[in-house]
Coordinates of N, CA, C and O in Angstrom, one line a residue:
M1 N 0.8 -1.2 0.0 CA 0.0 0.0 0.0 C 0.9 1.2 0.0 O 1.9 1.3 0.7
M2 N 0.5 2.2 -0.8 CA 1.2 3.5 -0.8 C 0.1 4.6 -0.5 O -1.1 4.3 -0.5
Y3 N 0.6 5.8 -0.3 CA -0.3 6.9 0.1 C 0.1 8.1 -0.8 O 1.3 8.5 -0.8
I4 N -0.9 8.6 -1.5 CA -0.6 9.8 -2.4 C -1.1 11.0 -1.7 O -2.3 11.1 -1.3
L5 N -0.2 12.0 -1.6 CA -0.5 13.3 -1.1 C -0.8 14.2 -2.3 O 0.1 14.4 -3.1
F6 N -2.1 14.6 -2.4 CA -2.5 15.5 -3.5 C -2.5 17.0 -3.0 O -3.0 17.2 -1.9
Y7 N -1.8 17.8 -3.8 CA -1.8 19.3 -3.5 C -2.6 20.0 -4.5 O -2.5 19.7 -5.7
D8 N -3.4 21.0 -4.1 CA -4.0 21.9 -5.0 C -3.3 23.3 -4.8 O -3.1 23.7 -3.7
Y9 N -2.9 23.9 -6.0 CA -2.2 25.2 -5.9 C -3.1 26.3 -6.3 O -4.0 26.1 -7.1
G10 N -2.9 27.4 -5.7 CA -3.6 28.7 -6.0 C -3.1 29.3 -7.3 O -2.3 28.7 -8.0
E11 N -3.6 30.5 -7.5 CA -3.2 31.3 -8.7 C -1.7 31.6 -8.7 O -1.1 31.8 -7.7
N12 N -1.1 31.7 -9.9 CA 0.3 32.1 -10.2 C 1.3 31.2 -9.4 O 2.2 31.7 -8.8
A13 N 1.0 29.9 -9.4 CA 1.9 29.0 -8.6 C 3.3 29.1 -9.0 O 4.2 29.0 -8.2
L14 N 3.6 29.2 -10.3 CA 5.0 29.2 -10.8 C 5.8 30.3 -10.2 O 6.9 30.1 -9.7
E15 N 5.2 31.5 -10.2 CA 5.9 32.6 -9.6 C 5.9 32.6 -8.1 O 6.9 32.9 -7.4
R16 N 4.8 32.2 -7.5 CA 4.7 32.2 -6.0 C 5.5 31.1 -5.3 O 5.9 31.3 -4.2
R17 N 5.9 30.0 -6.0 CA 6.6 29.0 -5.4 C 8.1 29.3 -5.3 O 8.9 28.7 -4.5
A18 N 8.6 30.2 -6.1 CA 10.0 30.5 -6.3 C 10.8 30.7 -4.9 O 11.8 30.1 -4.7
P19 N 10.3 31.5 -4.0 CA 11.0 31.7 -2.8 C 11.1 30.5 -1.8 O 11.9 30.4 -1.0
Y20 N 10.2 29.5 -2.1 CA 10.1 28.3 -1.2 C 10.6 27.0 -1.9 O 10.7 26.0 -1.2
R21 N 10.9 27.1 -3.1 CA 11.2 25.9 -3.9 C 12.4 25.1 -3.4 O 12.3 23.9 -3.3
D22 N 13.5 25.8 -3.1 CA 14.7 25.1 -2.6 C 14.4 24.3 -1.3 O 14.8 23.2 -1.2
E23 N 13.7 25.0 -0.4 CA 13.4 24.3 0.9 C 12.5 23.1 0.6 O 12.6 22.0 1.2
H24 N 11.4 23.3 -0.2 CA 10.5 22.3 -0.5 C 11.2 21.1 -1.1 O 11.0 19.9 -0.7
L25 N 12.0 21.3 -2.1 CA 12.8 20.2 -2.8 C 13.7 19.6 -1.8 O 13.9 18.3 -1.9
G26 N 14.3 20.3 -0.9 CA 15.2 19.7 0.1 C 14.5 18.8 1.0 O 15.0 17.7 1.4
L27 N 13.3 19.2 1.4 CA 12.5 18.3 2.3 C 12.1 17.0 1.5 O 12.1 15.9 2.1
L28 N 11.8 17.1 0.2 CA 11.5 16.0 -0.6 C 12.7 15.0 -0.7 O 12.6 13.8 -0.5
Q29 N 13.8 15.6 -0.9 CA 15.1 14.8 -1.0 C 15.4 14.1 0.3 O 15.8 13.0 0.3
E30 N 15.2 14.8 1.4 CA 15.4 14.2 2.7 C 14.4 13.0 2.9 O 14.8 12.0 3.4
S31 N 13.2 13.2 2.6 CA 12.2 12.1 2.7 C 12.6 10.9 1.8 O 12.4 9.8 2.2
L32 N 13.1 11.2 0.6 CA 13.5 10.1 -0.3 C 14.7 9.4 0.3 O 14.7 8.1 0.4
K33 N 15.7 10.1 0.8 CA 16.8 9.5 1.4 C 16.5 8.7 2.6 O 17.0 7.6 2.9
D34 N 15.5 9.1 3.4 CA 15.1 8.4 4.6 C 14.2 7.2 4.3 O 13.8 6.5 5.2
G35 N 13.8 7.1 3.0 CA 13.0 5.9 2.6 C 11.5 6.1 2.7 O 10.7 5.1 2.5
Y36 N 11.0 7.3 3.0 CA 9.6 7.5 3.2 C 8.9 7.9 1.8 O 7.7 7.7 1.6
L37 N 9.6 8.6 1.0 CA 9.1 9.1 -0.3 C 9.4 8.1 -1.4 O 10.5 7.6 -1.5
V38 N 8.4 7.9 -2.3 CA 8.6 7.1 -3.5 C 8.9 8.0 -4.7 O 9.8 7.7 -5.4
M39 N 8.0 9.0 -4.9 CA 8.2 9.9 -6.1 C 7.3 11.1 -5.8 O 6.4 11.1 -5.0
A40 N 7.6 12.2 -6.6 CA 6.9 13.4 -6.4 C 7.0 14.2 -7.7 O 8.0 14.2 -8.4
G41 N 6.0 15.0 -7.9 CA 6.0 15.9 -9.1 C 4.8 16.8 -9.2 O 3.7 16.4 -8.7
A42 N 5.0 17.9 -9.8 CA 3.9 18.9 -10.0 C 3.2 18.5 -11.3 O 3.8 18.0 -12.2
Y43 N 1.9 18.9 -11.4 CA 1.2 18.7 -12.7 C 1.7 19.8 -13.7 O 2.2 20.8 -13.3
A44 N 1.6 19.4 -14.9 CA 2.1 20.3 -16.0 C 0.9 20.8 -16.8 O -0.1 20.1 -17.0
D45 N 0.9 22.1 -17.1 CA 0.0 22.7 -18.1 C -1.4 22.3 -17.9 O -2.0 21.5 -18.7
P46 N -2.1 22.8 -16.9 CA -1.7 23.9 -16.1 C -1.0 23.4 -14.8 O -1.3 22.3 -14.3
L47 N -0.2 24.2 -14.3 CA 0.5 24.0 -13.0 C -0.5 24.4 -11.9 O -0.4 25.5 -11.4
D48 N -1.3 23.4 -11.5 CA -2.4 23.7 -10.5 C -2.4 22.7 -9.4 O -3.3 22.7 -8.6
G49 N -1.3 21.9 -9.3 CA -1.2 21.0 -8.1 C -0.1 20.1 -8.3 O 0.8 20.2 -9.2
A50 N 0.0 19.1 -7.4 CA 1.1 18.1 -7.4 C 0.6 16.8 -6.8 O -0.4 16.8 -6.1
A51 N 1.3 15.7 -7.0 CA 1.1 14.4 -6.4 C 2.4 14.0 -5.8 O 3.5 14.0 -6.5
I52 N 2.4 13.5 -4.6 CA 3.6 13.1 -3.9 C 3.3 11.7 -3.2 O 2.3 11.6 -2.5
V53 N 4.0 10.7 -3.6 CA 3.7 9.3 -3.1 C 4.7 8.9 -2.0 O 5.9 9.0 -2.1
F54 N 4.0 8.6 -0.9 CA 4.7 8.2 0.3 C 4.4 6.7 0.7 O 3.4 6.1 0.2
R55 N 5.3 6.1 1.5 CA 5.1 4.7 1.9 C 4.1 4.6 3.1 O 3.6 3.5 3.3
T56 N 3.9 5.7 3.8 CA 3.0 5.6 5.0 C 2.2 6.9 5.0 O 2.6 8.0 4.5
R57 N 1.0 6.8 5.5 CA 0.1 8.0 5.7 C 0.7 8.9 6.7 O 0.7 10.1 6.5
E58 N 1.4 8.4 7.7 CA 2.0 9.3 8.7 C 3.1 10.1 8.1 O 3.2 11.3 8.4
A59 N 3.9 9.6 7.2 CA 4.9 10.3 6.5 C 4.3 11.4 5.6 O 4.8 12.6 5.6
A60 N 3.2 11.1 5.0 CA 2.6 12.2 4.1 C 2.0 13.3 5.0 O 2.2 14.5 4.7
E61 N 1.4 13.0 6.1 CA 0.8 14.0 6.9 C 1.9 14.8 7.6 O 1.7 16.0 7.8
A62 N 3.0 14.1 8.0 CA 4.1 14.9 8.6 C 4.7 15.8 7.7 O 5.1 16.9 8.0
F63 N 4.8 15.5 6.4 CA 5.4 16.3 5.4 C 4.6 17.6 5.3 O 5.2 18.7 5.2
V64 N 3.3 17.5 5.3 CA 2.5 18.7 5.2 C 2.7 19.7 6.3 O 2.7 20.9 6.0
T65 N 3.1 19.2 7.5 CA 3.3 20.1 8.6 C 4.5 21.0 8.5 O 4.6 22.0 9.2
V66 N 5.5 20.5 7.7 CA 6.7 21.3 7.5 C 7.0 21.9 6.2 O 7.9 22.6 6.0
D67 N 6.1 21.6 5.2 CA 6.3 22.1 3.8 C 6.0 23.6 3.7 O 4.9 24.0 4.0
P68 N 7.0 24.3 3.2 CA 6.7 25.8 3.1 C 5.7 26.1 2.0 O 5.1 27.2 2.0
Y69 N 5.5 25.2 1.1 CA 4.4 25.4 0.1 C 3.0 25.5 0.8 O 2.2 26.2 0.4
V70 N 2.9 24.7 1.9 CA 1.6 24.7 2.6 C 1.6 26.0 3.5 O 0.6 26.7 3.5
S71 N 2.6 26.2 4.3 CA 2.6 27.3 5.3 C 2.5 28.7 4.6 O 2.0 29.6 5.2
S72 N 3.0 28.8 3.4 CA 3.0 30.0 2.7 C 1.7 30.3 2.0 O 1.4 31.4 1.5
G73 N 0.8 29.3 1.9 CA -0.5 29.5 1.3 C -0.5 29.1 -0.2 O -1.5 29.2 -0.9
L74 N 0.7 28.7 -0.8 CA 0.7 28.3 -2.2 C -0.2 27.1 -2.3 O -1.0 27.0 -3.3
V75 N -0.2 26.2 -1.4 CA -1.1 25.0 -1.4 C -2.4 25.5 -0.8 O -2.5 25.9 0.4
T76 N -3.5 25.4 -1.6 CA -4.8 25.8 -1.1 C -5.7 24.7 -0.6 O -6.7 24.9 0.1
G77 N -5.2 23.5 -0.8 CA -5.9 22.3 -0.3 C -5.1 21.1 -0.5 O -4.2 21.0 -1.4
W78 N -5.2 20.1 0.4 CA -4.5 18.9 0.3 C -5.3 17.7 0.8 O -6.2 17.9 1.6
R79 N -5.0 16.5 0.4 CA -5.6 15.3 0.9 C -4.7 14.1 0.7 O -3.8 14.2 -0.2
V80 N -4.8 13.1 1.5 CA -4.0 11.9 1.4 C -5.0 10.8 1.0 O -6.0 10.6 1.7
R81 N -4.6 10.0 0.0 CA -5.4 8.9 -0.5 C -4.6 7.6 -0.4 O -3.5 7.6 -0.8
E82 N -5.2 6.6 0.2 CA -4.6 5.3 0.2 C -4.6 4.7 -1.3 O -5.6 4.8 -1.9
W83 N -3.5 4.2 -1.7 CA -3.3 3.7 -3.1 C -2.9 2.2 -3.1 O -1.8 1.9 -2.6
N84 N -3.8 1.4 -3.6 CA -3.5 0.0 -3.6 C -2.7 -0.3 -4.9 O -3.3 -0.5 -5.9
V85 N -1.4 -0.4 -4.7 CA -0.6 -0.6 -5.9 C -0.7 -2.1 -6.3 O -0.5 -3.0 -5.5
V86 N -0.9 -2.3 -7.6 CA -1.1 -3.7 -8.1 C 0.2 -4.2 -8.8 O 0.5 -5.3 -8.7
V87 N 0.8 -3.2 -9.5 CA 2.0 -3.6 -10.3 C 3.1 -2.5 -10.0 O 2.8 -1.3 -10.0
G88 N 4.3 -2.9 -9.6 CA 5.4 -2.0 -9.3 C 5.4 -1.7 -7.9 O 4.8 -2.2 -7.0
G89 N 6.3 -0.7 -7.6 CA 6.3 -0.2 -6.2 C 7.3 -0.9 -5.4 O 7.5 -0.8 -4.2

């Protein structure tokens, strides 16, 4: 089982994320190194959200509490969904 953290972004996300991007990516890299993160990426055209796959719900929810994209208001909504992986992972 995996857990997908879905982010919804507000208006002008490309410009608004710039001051927080390095810290956000650093947190993702740290989670990957620690074995909690599987993959992550923003949606393309339009850039209106992202999906981040974690190995546990706890890791996904803990990430939200420290992510500057959330605390800055760039992320306007988020949710975690359990994902029953059938192939891969």
